[in-house]
Amino acid sequence: MRLTRFHLAPFLLTAFALSSLPAVAGGLEQNKEVARKLFDEALNKDKWDTYLAIHAPGFRAHAGRTTATREEDLEFAKGWRRAFPDGAYTIEKLVAEGDFVAVYWTGRGTNTGEGNGLPATGKTIDITGVTLLRIVDGLILEEWNVADQLGMYRQLGLVSPKKKPENP
């Protein structure tokens, strides 16, 4: 039987529809596992080889108006470890859709070292944050972070606690 454009139309429509679908469940689970590796192994256990293995060479980290390369971001992570040698992240929520994984986390630790511009205060922190990762083919390509930095600075005694306004 000779295929005509009318016979190919359903095949082409199906192929187009399938190509525009988000990652299948297996891909979503794989991406979640990469996010878990980042927090549970690389960051919590100082496995910097794991950090490099799961980040693409062209990786970019976005935090506010700052963008960092893979190497710059790795040095930043090491700086947090110097500042908080006992620091640990707990993944509270993990949500995946398409190439993105959102991680809502809690970070706890004692600031006994200097790192990332922080002096050693000896005080502990308990803060939350959200990291959005773009993961393709098992590698983190981009990352966006938002964390309670003001809360961290307050807990460390580096900024004054919030004062209640006086009644006039």
Backbone as a ProteinNet text record, in pm:
[ID]
protein_1_A
[PRIMARY]
MRLTRFHLAPFLLTAFALSSLPAVAGGLEQNKEVARKLFDEALNKDKWDTYLAIHAPGFRAHAGRTTATREEDLEFAKGWRRAFPDGAYTIEKLVAEGDFVAVYWTGRGTNTGEGNGLPATGKTIDITGVTLLRIVDGLILEEWNVADQLGMYRQLGLVSPKKKPENP
[TERTIARY]
84.1	0	89	57.1	133.3	82.2	176.1	137.7	121.4	12.8	-10.7	-6.9	-18.1	-14.6	-132.6	-243.2	-357.7	-331.6	-254	-219.6	-113.3	-28.2	77.8	27.2	-82.1	-130	-153.1	-223.9	-243.4	-109.6	-18	113.4	187.9	189.6	260.6	196.4	62.7	-4.7	27.6	28.6	62.8	206.5	298	438.7	456.5	388.8	398.4	342.6	228.2	166.4	256.8	315.2	403.6	530.1	580.7	704.4	683.1	559.9	534.6	491.7	479.5	442.7	559.1	528.7	636.9	700.1	809.3	881.2	786.3	806.7	724.2	757.4	672.2	688.8	829.2	887.4	1023	1123.8	1108.1	1196.7	1179.1	1055.3	1029.1	1094	1081.5	1143	1295	1350.8	1496.4	1540.6	1464.7	1499	1489.5	1387.8	1376.8	1496.7	1541.4	1657.2	1783.2	1799.8	1913.8	1905.6	1787	1769.4	1803.5	1759.3	1792.6	1943.9	2010.6	2156.6	2225.1	2174.5	2234.2	2230.5	2114.1	2100.3	2156.6	2117.2	2154.2	2299.5	2356.2	2494.9	2592.8	2575.7	2673.4	2679.5	2566.4	2567.2	2576.7	2502.9	2504.4	2628	2687.4	2801	2930.6	2930.8	3051.7	3107	3021.6	3065.8	3071.9	3182.7	3196.2	3213.1	3260.9	3266.3	3124.6	3033.4	2893.1	2834.3	2867.9	2822.1	2861.8	2988.9	3037	2970.9	2946.2	2888.7	2744.3	2669.6	2527.9	2500.4	2604.6	2588.8	2652.9	2579.9	2632.2	2747.2	2845.1	2956.1	2909.1	2800.4	2748.7	2645.8	2640.1	2545.1	2550.3	2432.8	2423.4	2332.4	2379.4	2300.1	2254	2126.9	2068.5	2021.2	2066.4	2021	2007.1	1884.8	1863.8	1915	2001.9	2058	2194.3	2234.2	2364.7	2351.9	2444.5	2451.5	2591.1	2598.3	2727	2744.6	2869	2903.5	2903.8	2922.5	2930.8	3043.2	3160.3	3275.6	3254.2	3194.3	3165.3	3061.9	2959.6	2856.7	2913.8	3003	3067.4	3147.7	3221.7	3298.6	3206.1	3091.6	2992.7	2940.8	2910.8	2865	2971.8	3097	3206.8	3220	3191.4	3193.9	3088.7	2968.7	2865.9	2910.2	2979	3026	3131	3219.6	3318.1	3248.3	3144.8	3072.7	2988.7	2932.9	2846.4	2893.5	3001.4	3056.6	2957.5	2862.9	2763.1	2632.1	2632.2	2510.2	2449.3	2316.7	2245	2114.8	2081.4	1956	1859.4	1733.4	1626.5	1530.6	1503.2	1405.4	1266.9	1189.9	1054.1	951.2	967	876.4	959.4	917.3	986.4	879.3	876.7	774.2	843.6	801.6	862.6	756.6	794.1	709.3	799.5	787.9	873	1019.3	1099.3	1242.7	1272.7	1169.9	1191.7	1160.2	1242.1	1217.6	1225.9	1121.4	1119.4	1145.1	1238.8	1274.7	1251.4	1160.8	1141	1220.5	1316.2	1410.2	1422	1472.6	1509.1	1659.1	1728.8	1872.4	1899.4	1977	2011.1	2160.5	2217.4	2358.6	2408.6	2533	2597.3	2711	2711.3	2809.1	2938.6	3022.1	3148.2	3269.2	3247.6	3358.7	3326.7	3426.5	3406.9	3389.9	3294.5	3272.2	3166.7	3181.3	3088.1	3062.3	3166.5	3156.3	3100.7	3066.7	3013.7	3126.7	3125.6	3219.8	3165.4	3249.5	3204.5	3136.2	3007.8	2933	2907.2	2918.3	2886.9	2737.6	2655.9	2510.5	2455	2337.6	2273.3	2166.7	2138.5	2032.4	1935.8	1815.6	1710.3	1629.7	1659.7	1594.9	1533.6	1449	1389.1	1423.4	1408.2	1433.1	1370.7	1374.2	1323.9	1430.9	1459.2	1552	1475.8	1481.1	1420.1	1533.2	1530.6	1634.7	1577.7	1653.6	1619.1	1715.2	1659.9	1739.8	1706	1809.5	1791.7	1893.8	1846.4	1933.2	2017.1	1956.9	2023.9	2122.7	2131.1	2225.2	2151.6	2195.1	2137.7	2197.2	2109.2	2153	2140.8	2034.2	2012.1	1952.7	1972.6	1922.9	1885.3	1770.7	1726.8	1705.5	1757	1746.8	1684	1600.1	1545.5	1551	1616.1	1628.9	1604	1570	1544	1676	1744	1873.3	1858.8	1755.1	1735.7	1715.6	1636.2	1617	1749	1832.6	1963.6	2049	2056.5	2137.3	2086.2	1955.1	1898.4	1936.5	1923.9	1957.6	2105.9	2189.2	2332.6	2370.1	2273.1	2299.5	2372	2367.9	2438	2353.3	2222.3	2132.7	2041	1991.7	1904.8	1773.7	1721.1	1588.7	1484.2	1378.1	1270.4	1210.7	1204.1	1145.8	1003.9	918.8	779.1	771	688.1	674.4	607	652.1	592.1	457	364.2	232.4	246	191.8	201.2	110.7
-117	0	123.9	214.7	337.7	440.5	501.2	602.2	736.2	797.7	931.9	1030.3	1153.8	1253.7	1235.4	1177.5	1154.9	1041.1	942.1	832	874.2	966.3	1011.4	1112.9	1181.2	1287.2	1239.1	1126.8	1083.9	1050.4	989.4	956.9	1083.9	1183.1	1307.7	1384.1	1385.2	1452.7	1385.9	1254	1181	1208.8	1205.2	1232.1	1372.9	1470.3	1607.5	1620.1	1558.3	1565.5	1503.2	1388.3	1322.5	1402.6	1469.5	1545.9	1670.3	1718	1838.6	1807.9	1681	1644.1	1668.6	1701.3	1714.6	1578.9	1579	1455.1	1350.9	1225.2	1117.5	1095.3	1019.8	999.6	952.4	862.5	814.6	927.4	1019.2	1135.1	1227.2	1243.4	1326	1265.2	1135	1067.6	1075.8	1063.6	1076.7	1217.2	1318.3	1455.8	1479.5	1421.8	1433.5	1368.5	1256.8	1188.7	1274.3	1344.4	1435.6	1545.6	1600.5	1704.2	1649.3	1527.4	1464.9	1447.1	1405.9	1390.1	1522	1629.7	1760.7	1792.7	1778.5	1815.4	1709.3	1583.3	1477.9	1435.3	1435.5	1390.5	1506.7	1586	1691.8	1793.9	1852.2	1960.3	1910.6	1806.6	1759.4	1677.6	1612.2	1523.9	1569.3	1692.8	1749.7	1662.3	1598.9	1516.6	1606.3	1678.7	1777.1	1711	1586	1514.2	1483.7	1456.3	1435.7	1566.1	1677.3	1808.2	1827.5	1804.2	1822.7	1724.8	1603.8	1500.6	1530.3	1602.2	1626	1766.5	1848.4	1982.1	1986	2038.2	2051.5	2152.2	2132.9	2228.9	2373	2392.2	2526	2574.4	2510.3	2542.5	2690.4	2745.8	2882.5	2883.2	2947.7	2965.9	3110.5	3130.3	3264	3288.3	3395.2	3434.7	3586.4	3632.5	3776.8	3823.6	3922.4	3974.1	3913.5	3815.5	3752.9	3622.7	3600.2	3474.2	3417.6	3287.1	3222.7	3101.5	3071.9	2951.2	2831.4	2714.1	2592.1	2603.3	2649.6	2658.5	2762.5	2876.2	2980.4	2931.8	2862	2809.8	2703.8	2621.1	2519.8	2586.4	2690.5	2762.8	2826.8	2874.5	2932.1	2824.4	2704.9	2593.1	2556.6	2554.3	2524.8	2634.3	2759	2869.5	2853.2	2805.3	2778.9	2667	2567.5	2456.9	2506.6	2597.9	2654.7	2734.1	2809.9	2891.2	2805.3	2695.9	2608.1	2463.7	2424.4	2289.7	2177	2203	2100.8	2122.3	2214.3	2250.2	2133.5	2133	2027	2081.9	2032.9	2066.2	1950.1	1983.4	1884.2	1922.3	1829.1	1853.3	1837	1945.1	1942.9	1905.4	1959	1932	1924	1836.2	1816.2	1798.9	1889.2	1886.4	1895.7	1811.3	1811	1827.8	1904.1	1919.7	1951	1872.4	1892.9	1880.6	1982	1982.2	2045.7	2083.9	2159.2	2077.7	2098.7	2041.2	2155.6	2171.6	2271.9	2201.3	2254.8	2197.5	2303.6	2273.8	2358.5	2292.9	2365.8	2306.4	2387.7	2319.9	2384.5	2364.6	2471.6	2463.9	2496	2408.4	2427.6	2410.2	2484.6	2467.6	2570.5	2551.3	2640.8	2712.6	2842.7	2927.4	2935.5	2832.4	2827.7	2860.5	2884.3	2918	3042	3086.5	3201.5	3151.8	3209.9	3172.5	3259.8	3286.2	3368.7	3503.4	3559.9	3691.6	3694.1	3577.7	3572.4	3550.7	3626.2	3596.2	3479.3	3411.7	3303	3364.3	3335.1	3392	3289.8	3161.6	3057.9	3033.9	3103.9	3092.3	2996.2	2943.9	2849.7	2920	2860.2	2910.2	2796.7	2835.8	2745.1	2827.7	2812.5	2893.7	2804.2	2864.4	2792.5	2862.7	2787.1	2842.2	2755.2	2805.6	2732.2	2735.9	2620.9	2609.9	2549.3	2616.7	2566.7	2522.3	2396.5	2338.4	2306.4	2334.6	2288.5	2176.1	2056.5	1935.2	1872.3	1850.5	1788.5	1676.3	1559	1442.2	1412.4	1428	1394.5	1497.8	1614.2	1718.5	1848.4	1914.5	2043.2	2149.9	2217.3	2322.8	2461.2	2481.1	2610.7	2590.6	2693.9	2689.9	2831.2	2842.9	2969.6	2946.2	3036.9	3021.8	3143.9	3115.7	3218.8	3162.1	3234.2	3187.6	3302.8	3270.3	3369	3421.9	3503.1	3555.9	3655.7	3736.3	3830.8	3754.7	3648.6	3565.4	3505.9	3463.4	3407.8	3514	3634	3740.9	3778.2	3778	3807.4	3699.5	3573.4	3463.3	3464.1	3511.9	3520.1	3646.1	3734.7	3858.2	3961.9	3948.4	4040.7	4160.2	4152.7	4267.5	4272.2	4389.6	4405.8	4332.1	4276.8	4213.9	4317.5	4271.1	4361.3	4424.2	4557.3	4629	4665.3	4654	4693.6	4845.4	4902.9	5049.5	5093.6	5208.9	5262.4	5324.4	5313.2	5375.4	5524.4	5608.3	5754.3	5804.5
0	0	0	-82.6	-95.2	6.9	85.1	183.2	114.8	141.9	88.4	204.1	170.6	277.4	372.7	327.8	415.5	512.9	472.3	561.9	662.3	625.2	715.1	817.9	788.4	876.7	1019.8	1045.3	1184.5	1253.6	1179.8	1236.3	1275.4	1186.9	1213.8	1329	1335.7	1446.2	1579.7	1582.7	1705.1	1745.9	1650.1	1680.2	1734.4	1675.7	1722.4	1864.2	1888.9	2021.4	2127.2	2097.1	2193.7	2219	2117.6	2135.5	2220.8	2231	2309.8	2453	2489.5	2626.2	2720.9	2848.1	2946	2972.1	3047.4	3077	3134.2	3095.8	3148	3293.9	3362.7	3506.4	3542.4	3463.1	3491.6	3488.3	3393.4	3385.5	3504.8	3549.7	3667.7	3790.9	3804.8	3920.8	3913.7	3794.2	3776.9	3816.6	3775.1	3809.4	3960	4024.4	4169.7	4238.4	4184.5	4243.1	4231.8	4121.7	4105.3	4211.4	4234.2	4336.9	4475.2	4503.6	4633.5	4648.2	4539.7	4544	4576.2	4517	4542.2	4691.3	4753.5	4894.2	4988.4	4968.2	5063.1	5055.4	4936.8	4922.2	4907.4	4802.8	4774	4886.4	4922.9	5020.8	5164.9	5199.9	5339.2	5374.8	5276.7	5305.7	5240.7	5189.4	5127.1	5015	4938.4	4825.2	4702.2	4692.4	4586.4	4450	4445.2	4318.2	4268.7	4361.8	4324.9	4273	4338.6	4291.9	4145.1	4114	3976.3	3880.2	3924.6	3837.5	3798	3882.9	3853.2	3798.9	3785.7	3727.6	3589.3	3492.1	3355.8	3355.1	3266.6	3258.1	3234.4	3160.8	3133.7	3234.6	3349.9	3456.7	3495.1	3528.6	3580.1	3702.5	3809.4	3930.9	3936.6	3966.4	3974.3	4117	4176.1	4309.3	4308	4307.7	4294.6	4159.6	4161.2	4036.1	4005.4	4083.3	4067	3988.4	3897.1	3823.7	3843.2	3871	3896.2	3806.2	3773.9	3698.2	3793.2	3737.7	3818.6	3920.5	3878.2	3966.7	4076.3	4039.9	4139.1	4240	4192.5	4281	4375.1	4324.8	4409.1	4520.6	4488.5	4590.8	4693.6	4648.4	4738.9	4834.9	4781.7	4866.2	4968.7	4926.7	5020	5125.6	5087.4	5182.8	5292.6	5254	5354.9	5447.5	5393.1	5477.5	5576.9	5533.6	5626.5	5737	5700.9	5798.7	5893.6	5842	5920	5904.3	5971.8	5953.9	5984.4	6073.7	6106.7	6030.9	5935.6	5864	5788.2	5783.8	5711.5	5655.3	5537.4	5472.7	5488.9	5511.7	5512.4	5400.7	5312.3	5205.8	5267.5	5263.9	5320.2	5214	5094.9	4981.7	4854.8	4764.9	4638.2	4530.9	4432.3	4327.9	4193	4098	3964.9	3857.2	3754.1	3636.3	3518.4	3412.4	3296	3334.2	3300.5	3332.3	3467.7	3542.7	3665.9	3790.5	3893.3	4025.5	4125.1	4205.1	4311.6	4443.9	4520	4649.7	4757.1	4849.9	4967	5078.3	5135.9	5229.8	5357.7	5461	5586.1	5602.8	5640.8	5666.5	5812.4	5877.2	6017.9	6035.8	6128.9	6156.8	6256.7	6299.9	6395.5	6325.1	6335	6266.1	6347.2	6333.7	6409.3	6323.7	6195	6106.3	6024.4	5949.4	5860.9	5718.9	5648.4	5509.3	5445.7	5317.9	5240.5	5307.9	5368.4	5429.3	5569.9	5624.8	5760.8	5861.1	5970.9	6078.5	6160.7	6232.7	6320.5	6442	6461.2	6573.7	6684.4	6652.5	6750.3	6765.9	6688.8	6701.1	6596.9	6627.8	6536.4	6453.6	6338.7	6251.9	6219.7	6184.8	6138.3	6039.1	5909.2	5806.3	5699.5	5618.1	5505.8	5375	5266.8	5135	5027.9	4906	4790.2	4682.4	4625.3	4513.1	4396.5	4283	4160.5	4068.8	4029.6	3944.7	3807.7	3703.1	3567.8	3536.3	3517.7	3499.5	3365.2	3284.1	3152.9	3139.2	3100.4	3081.6	3205.8	3322.6	3447.9	3499.1	3433.1	3475.5	3507.3	3613.6	3650.7	3559.6	3484.2	3392.1	3453.9	3533.4	3595.8	3734.1	3815.6	3953	3994.6	4062.4	4118.8	4267.6	4351.7	4496.8	4562.2	4660.1	4746.4	4887.6	4978.9	5117.3	5212.6	5335.5	5438.8	5495.3	5415.7	5458.8	5573.1	5572.2	5681.6	5812.4	5807.5	5926.4	5973.9	5878.4	5915.3	5983.4	5925.1	5984.7	6123.8	6142.1	6274.8	6375.3	6334.5	6425.4	6462.4	6371.3	6398.8	6476.5	6497.9	6570.6	6486.8	6355.6	6266.6	6225	6249.4	6231.9	6353	6382.7	6498.6	6477.9	6585.5	6574.1	6537.8	6478.7	6439.3	6565.8	6564.2	6678.6	6646.4	6748.6	6731	6734.8	6648.2	6651.5	6780.6	6830.9	6951.7	6917.8	7011.7	6991.7	7017.6	6928.7	6949.9	7058
[MASK]
++++++++++++++++++++++++++++++++++++++++++++++++++++++++++++++++++++++++++++++++++++++++++++++++++++++++++++++++++++++++++++++++++++++++++++++++++++++++++++++++++++++++

